[in-house]
Short mmCIF file of C-alpha atoms and ligand atoms in Angstrom, two decimals:
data_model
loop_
_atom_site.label_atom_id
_atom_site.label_comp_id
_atom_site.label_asym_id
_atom_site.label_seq_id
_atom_site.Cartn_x
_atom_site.Cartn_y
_atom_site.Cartn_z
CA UNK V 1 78.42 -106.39 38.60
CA UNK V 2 78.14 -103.03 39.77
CA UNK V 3 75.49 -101.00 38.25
CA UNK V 4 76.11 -97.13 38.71
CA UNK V 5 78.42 -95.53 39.95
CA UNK V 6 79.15 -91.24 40.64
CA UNK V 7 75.98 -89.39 42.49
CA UNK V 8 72.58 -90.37 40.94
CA UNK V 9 70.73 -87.41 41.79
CA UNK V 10 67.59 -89.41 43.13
CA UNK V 11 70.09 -91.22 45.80
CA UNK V 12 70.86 -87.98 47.43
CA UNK V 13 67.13 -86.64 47.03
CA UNK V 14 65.80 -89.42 48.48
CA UNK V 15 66.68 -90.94 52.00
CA UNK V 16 67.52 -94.51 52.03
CA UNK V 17 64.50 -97.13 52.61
CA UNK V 18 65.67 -99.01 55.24
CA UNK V 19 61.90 -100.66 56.31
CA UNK V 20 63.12 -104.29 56.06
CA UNK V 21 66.38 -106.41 57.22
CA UNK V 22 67.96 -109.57 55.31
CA UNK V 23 66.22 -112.86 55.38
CA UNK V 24 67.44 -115.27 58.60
CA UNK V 25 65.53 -118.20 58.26
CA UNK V 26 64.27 -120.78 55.69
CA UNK V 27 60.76 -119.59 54.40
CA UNK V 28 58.39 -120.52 52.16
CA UNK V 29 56.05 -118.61 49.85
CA UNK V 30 53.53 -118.78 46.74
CA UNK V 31 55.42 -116.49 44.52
CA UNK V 32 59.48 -115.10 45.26
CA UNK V 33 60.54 -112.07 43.39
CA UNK V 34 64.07 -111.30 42.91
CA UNK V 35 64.89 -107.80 42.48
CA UNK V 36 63.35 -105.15 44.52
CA UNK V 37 64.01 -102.19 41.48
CA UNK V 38 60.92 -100.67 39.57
CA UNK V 39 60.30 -103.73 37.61
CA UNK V 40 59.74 -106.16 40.98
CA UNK V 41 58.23 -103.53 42.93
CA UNK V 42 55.03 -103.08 40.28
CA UNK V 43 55.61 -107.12 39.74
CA UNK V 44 54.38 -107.36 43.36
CA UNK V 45 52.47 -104.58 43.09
CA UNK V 46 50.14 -106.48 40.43
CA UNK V 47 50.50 -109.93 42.50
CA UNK V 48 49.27 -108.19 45.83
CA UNK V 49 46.11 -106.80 44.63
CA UNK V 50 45.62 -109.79 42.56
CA UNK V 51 45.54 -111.45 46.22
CA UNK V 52 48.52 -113.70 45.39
CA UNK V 53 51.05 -114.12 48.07
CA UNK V 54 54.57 -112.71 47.34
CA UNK V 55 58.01 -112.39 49.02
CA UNK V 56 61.05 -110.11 47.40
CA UNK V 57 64.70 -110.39 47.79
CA UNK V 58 67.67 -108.10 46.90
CA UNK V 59 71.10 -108.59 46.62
CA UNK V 60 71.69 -105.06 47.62
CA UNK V 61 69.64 -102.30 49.01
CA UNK V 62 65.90 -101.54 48.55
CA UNK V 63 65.81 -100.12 44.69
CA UNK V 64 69.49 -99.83 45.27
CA UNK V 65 70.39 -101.04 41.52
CA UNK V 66 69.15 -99.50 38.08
CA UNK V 67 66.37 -98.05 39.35
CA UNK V 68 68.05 -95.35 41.63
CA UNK V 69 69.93 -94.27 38.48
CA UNK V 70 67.43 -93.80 36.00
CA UNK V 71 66.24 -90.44 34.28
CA UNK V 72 63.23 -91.94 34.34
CA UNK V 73 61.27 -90.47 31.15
CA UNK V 74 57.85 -92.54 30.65
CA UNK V 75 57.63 -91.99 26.39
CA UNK V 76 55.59 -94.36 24.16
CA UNK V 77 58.48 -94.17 21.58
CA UNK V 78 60.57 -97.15 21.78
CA UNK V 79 64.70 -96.96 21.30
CA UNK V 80 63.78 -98.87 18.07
CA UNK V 81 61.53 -96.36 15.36
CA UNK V 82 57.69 -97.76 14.44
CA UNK V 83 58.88 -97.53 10.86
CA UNK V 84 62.29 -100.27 11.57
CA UNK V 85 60.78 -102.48 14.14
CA UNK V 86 57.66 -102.56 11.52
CA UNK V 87 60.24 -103.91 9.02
CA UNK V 88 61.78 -106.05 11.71
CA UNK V 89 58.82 -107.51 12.98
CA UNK V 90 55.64 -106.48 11.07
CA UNK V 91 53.79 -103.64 11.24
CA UNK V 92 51.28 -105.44 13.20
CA UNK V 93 53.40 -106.54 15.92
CA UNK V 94 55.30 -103.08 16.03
CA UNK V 95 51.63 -101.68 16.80
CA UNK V 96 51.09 -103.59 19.59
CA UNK V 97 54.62 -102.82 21.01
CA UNK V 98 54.46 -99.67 20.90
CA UNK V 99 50.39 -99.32 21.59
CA UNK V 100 51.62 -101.39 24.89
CA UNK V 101 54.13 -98.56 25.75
CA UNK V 102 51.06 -96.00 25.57
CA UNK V 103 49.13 -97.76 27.23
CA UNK V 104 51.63 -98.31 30.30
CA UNK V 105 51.94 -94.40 31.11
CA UNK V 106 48.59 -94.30 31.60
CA UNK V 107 48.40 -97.29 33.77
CA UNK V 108 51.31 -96.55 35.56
CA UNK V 109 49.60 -93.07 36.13
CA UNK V 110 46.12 -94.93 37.79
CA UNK V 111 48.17 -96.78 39.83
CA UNK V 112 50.18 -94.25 41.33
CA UNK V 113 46.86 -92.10 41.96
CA UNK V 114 44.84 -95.19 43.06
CA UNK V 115 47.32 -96.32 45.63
CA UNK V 116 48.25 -93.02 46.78
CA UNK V 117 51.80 -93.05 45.85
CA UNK V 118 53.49 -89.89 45.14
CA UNK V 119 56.27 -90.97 42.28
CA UNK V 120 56.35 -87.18 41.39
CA UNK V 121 54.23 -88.38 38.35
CA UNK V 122 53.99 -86.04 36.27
CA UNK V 123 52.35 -85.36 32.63
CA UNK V 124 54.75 -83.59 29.78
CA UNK V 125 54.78 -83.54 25.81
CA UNK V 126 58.21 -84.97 24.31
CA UNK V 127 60.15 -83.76 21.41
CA UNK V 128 61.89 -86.13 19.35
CA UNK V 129 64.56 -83.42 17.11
CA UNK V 130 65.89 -84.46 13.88
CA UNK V 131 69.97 -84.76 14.76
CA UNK V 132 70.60 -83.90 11.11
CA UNK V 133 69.31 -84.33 7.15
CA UNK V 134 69.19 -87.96 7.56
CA UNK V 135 67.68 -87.93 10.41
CA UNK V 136 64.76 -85.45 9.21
CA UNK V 137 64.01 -88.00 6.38
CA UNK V 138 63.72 -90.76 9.39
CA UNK V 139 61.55 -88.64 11.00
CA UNK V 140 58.96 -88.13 7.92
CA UNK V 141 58.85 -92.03 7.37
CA UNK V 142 58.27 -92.23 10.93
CA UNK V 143 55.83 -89.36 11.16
CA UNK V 144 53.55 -91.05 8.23
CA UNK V 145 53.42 -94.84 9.74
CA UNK V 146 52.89 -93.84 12.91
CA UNK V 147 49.81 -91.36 11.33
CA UNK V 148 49.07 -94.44 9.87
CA UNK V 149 49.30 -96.56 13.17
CA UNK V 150 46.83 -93.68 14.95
CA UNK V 151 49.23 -93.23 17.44
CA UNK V 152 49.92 -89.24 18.75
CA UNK V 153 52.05 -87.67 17.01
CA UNK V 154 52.41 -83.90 15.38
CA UNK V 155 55.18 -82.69 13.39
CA UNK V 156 57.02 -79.49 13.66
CA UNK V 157 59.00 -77.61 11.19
CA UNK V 158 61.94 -75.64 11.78
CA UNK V 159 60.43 -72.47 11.99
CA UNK V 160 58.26 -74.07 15.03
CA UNK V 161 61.28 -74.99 16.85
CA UNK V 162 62.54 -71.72 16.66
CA UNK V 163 59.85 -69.94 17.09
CA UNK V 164 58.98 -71.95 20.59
CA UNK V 165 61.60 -73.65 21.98
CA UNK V 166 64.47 -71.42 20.11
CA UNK V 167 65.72 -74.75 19.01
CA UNK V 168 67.88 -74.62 16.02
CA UNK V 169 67.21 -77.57 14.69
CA UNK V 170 65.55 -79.39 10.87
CA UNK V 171 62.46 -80.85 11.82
CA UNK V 172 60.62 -82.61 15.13
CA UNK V 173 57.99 -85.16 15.97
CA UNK V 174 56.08 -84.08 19.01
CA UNK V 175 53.58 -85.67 21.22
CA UNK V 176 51.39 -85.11 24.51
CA UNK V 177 51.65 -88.41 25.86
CA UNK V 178 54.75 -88.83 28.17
CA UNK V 179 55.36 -88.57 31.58
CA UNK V 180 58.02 -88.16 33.91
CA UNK V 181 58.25 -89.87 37.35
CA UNK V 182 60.73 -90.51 40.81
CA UNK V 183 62.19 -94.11 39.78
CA UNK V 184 63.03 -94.59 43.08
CA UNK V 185 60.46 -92.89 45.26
CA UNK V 186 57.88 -94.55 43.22
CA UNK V 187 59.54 -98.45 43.55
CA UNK V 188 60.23 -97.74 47.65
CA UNK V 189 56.44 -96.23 47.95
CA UNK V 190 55.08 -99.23 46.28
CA UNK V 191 56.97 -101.64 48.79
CA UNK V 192 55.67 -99.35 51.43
CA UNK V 193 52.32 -99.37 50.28
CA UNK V 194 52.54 -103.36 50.35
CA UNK V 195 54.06 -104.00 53.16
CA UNK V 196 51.81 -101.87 55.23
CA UNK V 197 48.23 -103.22 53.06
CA UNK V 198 48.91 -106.89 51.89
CA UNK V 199 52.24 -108.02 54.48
CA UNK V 200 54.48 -108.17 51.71
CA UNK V 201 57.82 -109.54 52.69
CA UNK V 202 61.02 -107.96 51.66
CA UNK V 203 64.35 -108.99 52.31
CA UNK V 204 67.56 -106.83 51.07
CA UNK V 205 70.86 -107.72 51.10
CA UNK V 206 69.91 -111.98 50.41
CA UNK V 207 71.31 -112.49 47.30
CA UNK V 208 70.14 -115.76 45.38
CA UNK V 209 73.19 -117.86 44.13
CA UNK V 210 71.32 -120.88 42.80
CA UNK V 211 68.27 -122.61 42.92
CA UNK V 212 66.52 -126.71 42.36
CA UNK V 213 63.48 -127.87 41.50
CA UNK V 214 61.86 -129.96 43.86
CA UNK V 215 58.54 -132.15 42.21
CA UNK V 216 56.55 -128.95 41.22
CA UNK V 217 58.09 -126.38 43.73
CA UNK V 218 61.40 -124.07 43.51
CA UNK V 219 63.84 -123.76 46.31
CA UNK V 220 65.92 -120.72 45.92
CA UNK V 221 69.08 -120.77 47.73
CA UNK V 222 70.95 -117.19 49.45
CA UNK V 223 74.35 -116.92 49.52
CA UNK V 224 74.25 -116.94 53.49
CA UNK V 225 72.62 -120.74 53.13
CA UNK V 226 68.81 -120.09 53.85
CA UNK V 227 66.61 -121.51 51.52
CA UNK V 228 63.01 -120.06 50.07
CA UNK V 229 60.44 -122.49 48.98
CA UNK V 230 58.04 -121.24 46.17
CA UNK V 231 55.50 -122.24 43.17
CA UNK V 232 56.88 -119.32 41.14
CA UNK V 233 59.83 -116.80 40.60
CA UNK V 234 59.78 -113.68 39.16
CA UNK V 235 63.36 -112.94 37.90
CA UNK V 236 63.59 -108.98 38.32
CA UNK V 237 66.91 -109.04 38.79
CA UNK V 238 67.50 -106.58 36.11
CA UNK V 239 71.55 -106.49 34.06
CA UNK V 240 72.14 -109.06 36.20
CA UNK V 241 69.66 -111.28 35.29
CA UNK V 242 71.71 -113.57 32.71
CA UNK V 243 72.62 -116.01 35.39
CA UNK V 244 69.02 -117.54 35.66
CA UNK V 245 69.30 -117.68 31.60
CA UNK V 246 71.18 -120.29 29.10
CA UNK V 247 71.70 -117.82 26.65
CA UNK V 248 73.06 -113.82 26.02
CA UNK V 249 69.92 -112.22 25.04
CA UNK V 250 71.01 -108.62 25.55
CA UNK V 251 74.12 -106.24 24.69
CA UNK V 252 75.14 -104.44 28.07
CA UNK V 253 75.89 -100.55 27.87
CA UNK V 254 77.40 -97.87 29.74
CA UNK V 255 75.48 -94.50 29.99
CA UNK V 256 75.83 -91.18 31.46
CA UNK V 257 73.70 -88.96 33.41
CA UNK V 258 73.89 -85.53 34.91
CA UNK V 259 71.47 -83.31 37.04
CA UNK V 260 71.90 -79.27 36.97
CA UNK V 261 72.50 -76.77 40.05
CA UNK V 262 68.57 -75.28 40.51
CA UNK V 263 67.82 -73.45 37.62
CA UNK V 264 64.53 -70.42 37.97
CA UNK V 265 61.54 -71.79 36.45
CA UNK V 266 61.17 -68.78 33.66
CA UNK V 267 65.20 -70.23 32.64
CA UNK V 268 63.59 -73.95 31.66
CA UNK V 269 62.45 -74.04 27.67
CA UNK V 270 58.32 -74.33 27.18
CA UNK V 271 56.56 -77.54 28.56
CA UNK V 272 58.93 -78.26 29.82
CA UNK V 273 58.86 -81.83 27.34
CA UNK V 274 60.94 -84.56 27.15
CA UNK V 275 63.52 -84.30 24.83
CA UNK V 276 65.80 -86.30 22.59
CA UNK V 277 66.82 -87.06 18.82
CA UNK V 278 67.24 -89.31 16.05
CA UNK V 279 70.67 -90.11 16.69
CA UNK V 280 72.18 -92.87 18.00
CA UNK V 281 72.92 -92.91 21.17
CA UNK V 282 70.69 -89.98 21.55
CA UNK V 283 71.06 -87.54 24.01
CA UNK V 284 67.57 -86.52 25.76
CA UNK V 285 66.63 -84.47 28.65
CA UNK V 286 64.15 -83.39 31.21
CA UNK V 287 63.64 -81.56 33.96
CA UNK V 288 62.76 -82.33 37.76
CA UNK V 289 60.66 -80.99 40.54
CA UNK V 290 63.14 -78.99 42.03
CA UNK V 291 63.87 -77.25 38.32
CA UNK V 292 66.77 -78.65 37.75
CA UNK V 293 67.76 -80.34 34.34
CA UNK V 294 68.67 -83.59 34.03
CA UNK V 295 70.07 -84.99 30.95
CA UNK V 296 72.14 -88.04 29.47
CA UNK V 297 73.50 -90.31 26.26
CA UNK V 298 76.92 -91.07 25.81
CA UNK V 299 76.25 -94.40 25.63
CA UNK V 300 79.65 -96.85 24.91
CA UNK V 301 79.74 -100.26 24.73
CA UNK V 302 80.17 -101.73 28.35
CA UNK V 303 83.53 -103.58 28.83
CA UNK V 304 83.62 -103.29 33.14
CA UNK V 305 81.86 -101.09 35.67
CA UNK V 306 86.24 -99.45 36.27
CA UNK V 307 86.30 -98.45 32.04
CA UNK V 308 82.88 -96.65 32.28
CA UNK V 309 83.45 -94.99 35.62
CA UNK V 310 86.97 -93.70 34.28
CA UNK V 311 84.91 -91.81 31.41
CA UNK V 312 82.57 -89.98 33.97
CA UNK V 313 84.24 -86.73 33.79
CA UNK V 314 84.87 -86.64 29.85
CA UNK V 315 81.29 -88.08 29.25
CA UNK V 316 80.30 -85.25 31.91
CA UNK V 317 81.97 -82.74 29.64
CA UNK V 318 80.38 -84.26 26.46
CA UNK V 319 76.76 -84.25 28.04
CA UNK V 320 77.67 -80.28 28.96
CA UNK V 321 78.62 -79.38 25.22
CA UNK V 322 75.10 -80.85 23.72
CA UNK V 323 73.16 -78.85 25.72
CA UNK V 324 74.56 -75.81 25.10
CA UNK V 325 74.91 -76.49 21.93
CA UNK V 326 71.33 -76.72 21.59
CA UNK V 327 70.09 -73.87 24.39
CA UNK V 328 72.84 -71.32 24.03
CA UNK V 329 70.88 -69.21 25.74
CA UNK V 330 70.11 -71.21 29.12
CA UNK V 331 73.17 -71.24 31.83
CA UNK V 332 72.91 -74.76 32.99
CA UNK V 333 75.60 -75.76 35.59
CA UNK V 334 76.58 -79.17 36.53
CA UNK V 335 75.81 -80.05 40.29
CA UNK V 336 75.72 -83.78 40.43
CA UNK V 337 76.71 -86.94 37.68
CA UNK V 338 76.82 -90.42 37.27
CA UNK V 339 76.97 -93.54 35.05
CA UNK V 340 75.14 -96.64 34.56
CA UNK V 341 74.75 -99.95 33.00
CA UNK V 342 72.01 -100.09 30.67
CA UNK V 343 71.26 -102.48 28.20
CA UNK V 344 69.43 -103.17 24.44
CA UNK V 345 68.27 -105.54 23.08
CA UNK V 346 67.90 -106.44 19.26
CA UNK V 347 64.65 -104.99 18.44
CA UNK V 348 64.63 -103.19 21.12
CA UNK V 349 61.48 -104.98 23.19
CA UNK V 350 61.80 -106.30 26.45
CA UNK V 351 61.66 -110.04 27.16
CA UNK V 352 58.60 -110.98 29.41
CA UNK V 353 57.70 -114.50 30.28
CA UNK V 354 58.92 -118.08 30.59
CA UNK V 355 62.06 -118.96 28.76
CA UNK V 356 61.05 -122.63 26.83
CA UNK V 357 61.35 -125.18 29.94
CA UNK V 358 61.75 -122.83 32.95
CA UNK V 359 57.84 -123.61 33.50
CA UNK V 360 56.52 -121.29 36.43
CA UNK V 361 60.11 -119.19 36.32
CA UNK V 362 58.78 -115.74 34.81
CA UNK V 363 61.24 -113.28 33.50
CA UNK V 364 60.85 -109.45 33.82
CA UNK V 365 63.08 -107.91 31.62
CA UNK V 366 62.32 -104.85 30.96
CA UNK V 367 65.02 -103.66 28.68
CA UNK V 368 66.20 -100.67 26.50
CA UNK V 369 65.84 -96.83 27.24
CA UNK V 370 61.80 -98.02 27.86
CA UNK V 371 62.73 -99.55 30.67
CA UNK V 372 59.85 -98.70 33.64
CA UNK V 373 57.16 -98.80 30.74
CA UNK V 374 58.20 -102.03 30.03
CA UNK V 375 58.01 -103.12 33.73
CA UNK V 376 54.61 -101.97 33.57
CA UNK V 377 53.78 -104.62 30.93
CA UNK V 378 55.74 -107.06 32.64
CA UNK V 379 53.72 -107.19 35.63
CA UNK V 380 50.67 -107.05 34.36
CA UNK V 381 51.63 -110.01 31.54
CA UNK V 382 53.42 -111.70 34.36
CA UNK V 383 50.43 -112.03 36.80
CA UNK V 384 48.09 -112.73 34.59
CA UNK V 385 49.88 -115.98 33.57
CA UNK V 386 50.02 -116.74 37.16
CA UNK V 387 46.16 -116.33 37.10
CA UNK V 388 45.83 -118.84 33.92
CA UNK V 389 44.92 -115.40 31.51
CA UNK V 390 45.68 -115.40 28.10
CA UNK V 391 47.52 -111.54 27.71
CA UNK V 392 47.01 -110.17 24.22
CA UNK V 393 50.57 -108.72 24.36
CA UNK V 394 52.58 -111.65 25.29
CA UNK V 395 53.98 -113.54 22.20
CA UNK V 396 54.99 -109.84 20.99
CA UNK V 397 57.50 -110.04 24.20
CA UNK V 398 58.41 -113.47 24.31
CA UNK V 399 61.71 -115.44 24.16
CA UNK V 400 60.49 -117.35 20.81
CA UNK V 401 59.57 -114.15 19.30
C1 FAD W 1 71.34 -93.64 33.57
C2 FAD W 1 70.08 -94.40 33.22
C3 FAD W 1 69.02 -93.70 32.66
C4 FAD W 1 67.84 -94.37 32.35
N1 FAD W 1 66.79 -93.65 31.86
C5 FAD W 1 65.60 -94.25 31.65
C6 FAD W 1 64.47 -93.49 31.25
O1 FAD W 1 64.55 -92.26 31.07
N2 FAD W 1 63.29 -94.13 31.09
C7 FAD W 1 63.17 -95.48 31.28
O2 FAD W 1 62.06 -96.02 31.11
N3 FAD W 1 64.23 -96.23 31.64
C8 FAD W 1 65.44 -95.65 31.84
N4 FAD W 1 66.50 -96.39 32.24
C9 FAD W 1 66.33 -97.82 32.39
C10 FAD W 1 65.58 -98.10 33.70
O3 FAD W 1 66.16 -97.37 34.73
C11 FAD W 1 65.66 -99.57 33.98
O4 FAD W 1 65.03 -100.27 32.93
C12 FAD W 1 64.94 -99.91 35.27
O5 FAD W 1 65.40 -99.16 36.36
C13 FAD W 1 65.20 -101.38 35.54
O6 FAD W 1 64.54 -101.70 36.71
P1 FAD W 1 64.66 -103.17 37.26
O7 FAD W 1 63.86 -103.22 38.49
O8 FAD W 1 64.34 -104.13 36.16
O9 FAD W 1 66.20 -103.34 37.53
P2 FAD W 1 67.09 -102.84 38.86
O10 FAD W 1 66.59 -101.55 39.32
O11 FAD W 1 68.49 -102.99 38.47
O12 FAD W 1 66.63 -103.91 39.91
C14 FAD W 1 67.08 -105.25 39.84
C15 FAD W 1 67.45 -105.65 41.24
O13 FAD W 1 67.75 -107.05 41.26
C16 FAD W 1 68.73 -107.27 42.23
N5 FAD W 1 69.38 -108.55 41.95
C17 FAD W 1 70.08 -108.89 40.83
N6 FAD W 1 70.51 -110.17 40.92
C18 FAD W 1 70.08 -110.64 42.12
C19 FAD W 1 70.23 -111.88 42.79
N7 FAD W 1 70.90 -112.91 42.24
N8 FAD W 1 69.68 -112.02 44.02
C20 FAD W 1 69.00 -110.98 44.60
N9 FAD W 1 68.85 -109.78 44.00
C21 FAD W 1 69.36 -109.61 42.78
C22 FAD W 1 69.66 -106.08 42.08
O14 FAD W 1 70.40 -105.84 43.26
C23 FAD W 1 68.71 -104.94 41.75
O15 FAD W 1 68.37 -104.15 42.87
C24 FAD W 1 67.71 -95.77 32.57
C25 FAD W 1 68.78 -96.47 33.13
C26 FAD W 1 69.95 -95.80 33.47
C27 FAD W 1 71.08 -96.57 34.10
#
């Protein structure tokens, strides 16, 4: 499968990782991660300083998949409302979903600091707009439960929008908990930080076609014929993951993304939040170091990787039209575009853990628009099974959920 295609924005920003060359030999290890995106690279992150011994592989380049595409917004707010997954799942259960998600941001943001990574973290309010009538009545419902939840949340009327953001728009939920971050930067300076601290081993290119179980152990086998011994695997292998797993558990996507030419800071609306709506798919937005907006939606139901990249220039046009439909008054010009696979799940939660009888095969799946806050949750769930702990969280993300 190929999973973007166009010119993510943080592909050209950022220069290739090239630190590490495919595997050559037969090699054993404690734990093997497959995938080398955001959600393996904080997976090993949490195994290193744990003082577990891990080894990663990728099919293709360092954090050459999903990760180098993302917008990466860091939001508590889940794809799926408080107020439906609550009906979906009881309130109780919701809470801890979406209390996990808050929690992440702030963990990811200790990490970042504590290891000395610079993933161009970086601390903004979102704004969640009401798309229309319908979706100003969602947004009361969801206002009151999540009141009711204590999680953050304000609301603002119309005349708020307006009056701040000249946003012509019904209603808004608002909060001061989000973050924004470098996908990419921040999955390649983890592996960095690894490989220089703990020896971590990391092999691109050495993609895993199969594997056996031999008496308690795993033996992974590449598609150039070398074999990797191991107690565990950590499948981070992203879309792609299904082939480790019986069963479809997800419905794949195709999204759009697009960055804008530099804009002057005074141009860029106030907080420069996070921003997105009721609607489904939503459009959202944010902006980047460099002042440039970034923004994307358009989701369509993912047929092949040739049908969604054929749409890049009409979904291109689409994402231009929403903006300036909603800021009239800003000149945003296209510089760069591109599409991805993407994918949702359900209820919208992330699948963490072993799947029935794949004892000591762990998946990290962190799925939905949540993605990298979910791959927080995953690694930290994830290694604490290794270490025989109980995690509070886990039946909330399980497969038997
Ligand atoms: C356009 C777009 C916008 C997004 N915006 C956001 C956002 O704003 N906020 C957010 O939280 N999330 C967002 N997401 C989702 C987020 O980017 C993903 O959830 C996240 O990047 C997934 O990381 P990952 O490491 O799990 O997967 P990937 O980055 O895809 O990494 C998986 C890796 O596994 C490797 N692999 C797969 N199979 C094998 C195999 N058999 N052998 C060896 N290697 C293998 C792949 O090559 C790949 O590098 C967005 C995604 C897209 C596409």
């Amino acid at each position: 499968m190929d999973l973007h295609s166009g010119s993510p924005y943080w592909a050209i920003k950022n220069s290739l990782y090239q630190g590490a060359h495919p595997l050559q030999e037969n090699i054993s290890t404690d734990v093997t991660i497959i995938g080398t995106g955001i959600t393996g690279a904080l997976v090993a992150h949490e195994l290193c300083e744990a003082g577990i011994t891990c080894t990663m592989v990728d099919k293709r380049a360092i954090a050459g998949g999903s990760t180098v595409a993302s917008t990466a917004q860091l939001q508590y707010e889940i794809d799926v409302s408080l107020y439906k997954l609550s009906n979906e799942i009881g309130n109780k259960n919701a809470t801890v979903a979406y209390r996990a998600s808050l929690k992440s941001i702030n963990d990811l943001e200790a990490l970042f600091n504590k290891a000395q990574i610079d993933a161009e973290f970086v601390r903004v309010p979102t704004l969640l707009l009401a798309s229309n009538r319908a979706g100003l009545r969602k947004l009361k419902d969801e206002y009151q439960i999540r009141k009711e939840s204590k999680l953050p949340v304000d609301f603002l009327e119309s005349i708020d929008l307006q009056n701040k953001y000249q946003i012509d728009r019904l209603g808004a939920l608002w909060n001061d908990t989000s973050a924004q971050i470098d996908c990419y930067k921040a999955a390649v300076g983890l592996i960095q930080h690894h490989q220089k601290k703990h020896d971590l081993k990391v092999y691109p290119y050495t993609e895993i076609i199969g594997y056996k179980r031999e008496r308690s152990q795993f033996v992974l086998q590449t598609l150039k014929g070398q074999t990797i011994t191991c107690k565990y695997v950590i499948i981070a292998a992203g879309f792609e993951a299904g082939r480790f797993l019986p069963k479809k558990i997800m419905d794949l996507l195709s999204t759009y993304a697009l960055v804008s030419e530099p804009m002057r800071p005074e141009q860029l609306w106030p907080e420069r939040c996070l921003i997105w709506e009721t609607r489904h798919p939503y459009f959202y937005m944010r902006t980047t170091a460099d002042n440039r907006i970034m923004m994307g939606g358009e989701d369509i139901p993912y047929k092949n990787a040739k049908l969604r990249d054929a749409k890049l220039l009409q979904k291109t046009k689409a994402l231009e039209r929403k903006f300036h439909k909603l800021f009239k008054h800003i000149p945003m010009i296209t510089d760069f575009s591109w599409c991805g696979t993407f994918s949702s799940t359900h209820d919208g939660l992330p699948y963490i853990g072993e799947y029935k009888d794949k004892k000591n095969m762990f998946f990290a799946l962190g799925y939905g628009g949540n993605g990298i806050t979910f791959s927080m949750i995953a690694a930290q769930i994830i290694c604490n099974k290794i270490k025989g702990k109980k995690d509070p969280r886990e039946s909330v993300f399980s497969f038997d959920r």
